[in-house]
mmCIF file of C-alpha atoms in Angstrom:
data_model
loop_
_atom_site.group_PDB
_atom_site.id
_atom_site.type_symbol
_atom_site.label_atom_id
_atom_site.label_comp_id
_atom_site.label_asym_id
_atom_site.label_seq_id
_atom_site.Cartn_x
_atom_site.Cartn_y
_atom_site.Cartn_z
ATOM 1 C CA MET A 1 -154.447 -47.299 -52.222
ATOM 2 C CA ASP A 2 -157.753 -48.041 -53.963
ATOM 3 C CA LEU A 3 -158.201 -50.809 -56.533
ATOM 4 C CA GLN A 4 -157.995 -48.529 -59.566
ATOM 5 C CA ALA A 5 -154.768 -46.951 -58.295
ATOM 6 C CA THR A 6 -153.288 -50.417 -57.682
ATOM 7 C CA VAL A 7 -154.254 -51.552 -61.179
ATOM 8 C CA SER A 8 -152.923 -48.366 -62.774
ATOM 9 C CA ALA A 9 -149.577 -48.719 -60.971
ATOM 10 C CA SER A 10 -149.368 -52.363 -62.007
ATOM 11 C CA CYS A 11 -150.044 -51.436 -65.639
ATOM 12 C CA ARG A 12 -147.319 -48.776 -65.661
ATOM 13 C CA GLU A 13 -144.860 -51.284 -64.203
ATOM 14 C CA LEU A 14 -145.821 -53.883 -66.816
ATOM 15 C CA GLU A 15 -145.359 -51.375 -69.652
ATOM 16 C CA THR A 16 -141.841 -50.653 -68.389
ATOM 17 C CA THR A 17 -140.977 -54.343 -68.011
ATOM 18 C CA ALA A 18 -142.428 -55.235 -71.407
ATOM 19 C CA ALA A 19 -140.431 -52.413 -73.038
ATOM 20 C CA MET A 20 -137.252 -53.961 -71.604
ATOM 21 C CA MET A 21 -138.314 -57.200 -73.330
ATOM 22 C CA GLY A 22 -138.794 -55.322 -76.605
ATOM 23 C CA VAL A 23 -142.600 -55.415 -76.414
ATOM 24 C CA GLU A 24 -144.628 -52.201 -76.650
ATOM 25 C CA LEU A 25 -147.905 -52.227 -74.737
ATOM 26 C CA LYS A 26 -150.749 -49.729 -74.988
ATOM 27 C CA VAL A 27 -154.084 -49.880 -73.200
ATOM 28 C CA HIS A 28 -155.794 -50.773 -76.463
ATOM 29 C CA PRO A 29 -157.235 -54.018 -77.885
ATOM 30 C CA ALA A 30 -154.406 -54.158 -80.421
ATOM 31 C CA SER A 31 -152.029 -54.944 -77.516
ATOM 32 C CA VAL A 32 -153.725 -58.220 -76.559
ATOM 33 C CA PRO A 33 -151.443 -60.313 -78.824
ATOM 34 C CA ALA A 34 -148.454 -58.618 -77.161
ATOM 35 C CA LEU A 35 -149.803 -59.690 -73.753
ATOM 36 C CA GLU A 36 -149.920 -63.268 -75.031
ATOM 37 C CA GLN A 37 -146.353 -62.847 -76.284
ATOM 38 C CA VAL A 38 -145.191 -61.777 -72.800
ATOM 39 C CA VAL A 39 -146.949 -64.771 -71.190
ATOM 40 C CA LEU A 40 -145.273 -67.159 -73.630
ATOM 41 C CA ALA A 41 -141.875 -65.530 -73.009
ATOM 42 C CA LEU A 42 -142.310 -66.015 -69.254
ATOM 43 C CA ARG A 43 -143.111 -69.686 -69.793
ATOM 44 C CA GLU A 44 -139.944 -70.100 -71.860
ATOM 45 C CA MET A 45 -137.843 -68.384 -69.178
ATOM 46 C CA GLN A 46 -139.087 -70.936 -66.626
ATOM 47 C CA VAL A 47 -139.276 -68.398 -63.807
ATOM 48 C CA ASP A 48 -140.363 -69.465 -60.328
ATOM 49 C CA ASP A 49 -143.996 -69.671 -59.236
ATOM 50 C CA SER A 50 -143.994 -66.419 -57.242
ATOM 51 C CA ALA A 51 -142.651 -64.478 -60.235
ATOM 52 C CA ILE A 52 -145.282 -66.085 -62.472
ATOM 53 C CA ALA A 53 -148.016 -65.170 -59.970
ATOM 54 C CA GLY A 54 -146.910 -61.525 -59.890
ATOM 55 C CA ALA A 55 -146.530 -61.350 -63.651
ATOM 56 C CA THR A 56 -149.889 -62.956 -64.366
ATOM 57 C CA PHE A 57 -151.540 -60.501 -61.960
ATOM 58 C CA MET A 58 -150.013 -57.566 -63.849
ATOM 59 C CA LEU A 59 -150.896 -59.070 -67.232
ATOM 60 C CA GLY A 60 -154.471 -59.772 -66.109
ATOM 61 C CA ALA A 61 -154.872 -56.277 -64.735
ATOM 62 C CA TYR A 62 -153.577 -54.907 -68.045
ATOM 63 C CA LEU A 63 -156.016 -57.099 -69.971
ATOM 64 C CA GLY A 64 -158.796 -55.766 -67.754
ATOM 65 C CA GLU A 65 -157.727 -52.181 -68.384
ATOM 66 C CA ILE A 66 -157.867 -52.843 -72.115
ATOM 67 C CA LEU A 67 -161.421 -54.127 -71.706
ATOM 68 C CA ARG A 68 -162.333 -51.212 -69.421
ATOM 69 C CA SER A 69 -160.925 -48.679 -71.907
ATOM 70 C CA VAL A 70 -163.489 -49.829 -74.471
ATOM 71 C CA ARG A 71 -166.483 -50.928 -72.405
ATOM 72 C CA GLY A 72 -166.106 -48.922 -69.194
ATOM 73 C CA GLY A 73 -166.599 -50.546 -65.826
ATOM 74 C CA ASN A 74 -165.002 -50.623 -62.412
ATOM 75 C CA TRP A 75 -162.632 -52.899 -60.552
ATOM 76 C CA CYS A 76 -163.984 -54.679 -57.503
ATOM 77 C CA GLY A 77 -162.908 -57.394 -55.111
ATOM 78 C CA GLY A 78 -164.573 -60.781 -55.280
ATOM 79 C CA THR A 79 -165.711 -62.715 -52.223
ATOM 80 C CA ASP A 80 -162.656 -64.975 -52.511
ATOM 81 C CA GLY A 81 -160.244 -62.048 -52.866
ATOM 82 C CA ASP A 82 -160.040 -62.127 -56.675
ATOM 83 C CA LEU A 83 -159.763 -58.872 -58.582
ATOM 84 C CA LEU A 84 -162.807 -58.575 -60.828
ATOM 85 C CA LEU A 85 -163.963 -56.154 -63.486
ATOM 86 C CA LYS A 86 -167.629 -55.175 -63.361
ATOM 87 C CA ILE A 87 -169.072 -53.887 -66.626
ATOM 88 C CA GLY A 88 -172.757 -53.119 -66.331
ATOM 89 C CA ALA A 89 -174.431 -56.078 -64.666
ATOM 90 C CA THR A 90 -171.699 -58.540 -65.678
ATOM 91 C CA THR A 91 -168.534 -59.364 -63.746
ATOM 92 C CA TYR A 92 -165.381 -60.535 -65.541
ATOM 93 C CA ALA A 93 -162.183 -62.101 -64.211
ATOM 94 C CA PRO A 94 -159.360 -61.062 -66.558
ATOM 95 C CA VAL A 95 -156.762 -61.506 -63.809
ATOM 96 C CA ALA A 96 -157.841 -65.148 -63.391
ATOM 97 C CA LYS A 97 -157.839 -65.690 -67.171
ATOM 98 C CA VAL A 98 -154.106 -65.079 -67.630
ATOM 99 C CA PRO A 99 -152.812 -67.969 -65.446
ATOM 100 C CA LYS A 100 -155.247 -70.300 -67.210
ATOM 101 C CA PHE A 101 -153.832 -69.208 -70.548
ATOM 102 C CA ALA A 102 -150.269 -69.507 -69.210
ATOM 103 C CA ALA A 103 -150.937 -73.084 -68.080
ATOM 104 C CA ASN A 104 -152.316 -74.126 -71.471
ATOM 105 C CA PRO A 105 -151.553 -71.610 -74.239
ATOM 106 C CA ALA A 106 -152.350 -74.139 -76.961
ATOM 107 C CA GLY A 107 -155.788 -74.775 -75.477
ATOM 108 C CA GLY A 108 -157.542 -72.599 -78.031
ATOM 109 C CA ASP A 109 -159.005 -70.158 -75.507
ATOM 110 C CA GLY A 110 -156.389 -67.428 -75.682
ATOM 111 C CA LEU A 111 -156.447 -63.920 -74.340
ATOM 112 C CA GLY A 112 -157.410 -62.599 -77.765
ATOM 113 C CA PHE A 113 -160.483 -64.821 -77.889
ATOM 114 C CA TYR A 114 -161.444 -63.803 -74.351
ATOM 115 C CA ALA A 115 -160.967 -60.092 -75.084
ATOM 116 C CA SER A 116 -162.962 -60.317 -78.325
ATOM 117 C CA ALA A 117 -165.834 -62.034 -76.545
ATOM 118 C CA VAL A 118 -165.904 -59.524 -73.678
ATOM 119 C CA LEU A 119 -165.632 -56.554 -76.029
ATOM 120 C CA ALA A 120 -168.496 -57.934 -78.109
ATOM 121 C CA GLY A 121 -170.529 -58.465 -74.929
ATOM 122 C CA GLU A 122 -170.763 -62.210 -75.591
ATOM 123 C CA VAL A 123 -169.309 -63.422 -72.303
#
């Protein structure tokens, strides 16, 4: 399975899971606050580390697909195995952004801020 197929499958699975939580996700910038809502719900549920890792991967891939839907780009693997989004000459790490947000959601650098900056081409 190629990277795009893996990301697409992950996004479909996240949409189904989020719907069971009462959260509707669409691959659109308006869904970024809902992604944050899902992250915060996972923190409150105090799930184990492996579940958090899987969930943050899916949430990060979804965030990347939102960015890709507006700005284009392609998924690629980083040298350390990270999943990266390449838009033009710039490489972004939305999958790595989600666990950082999950660890410190009050830190002021939320997913919405990140998405706005990437969509504006400021990052």
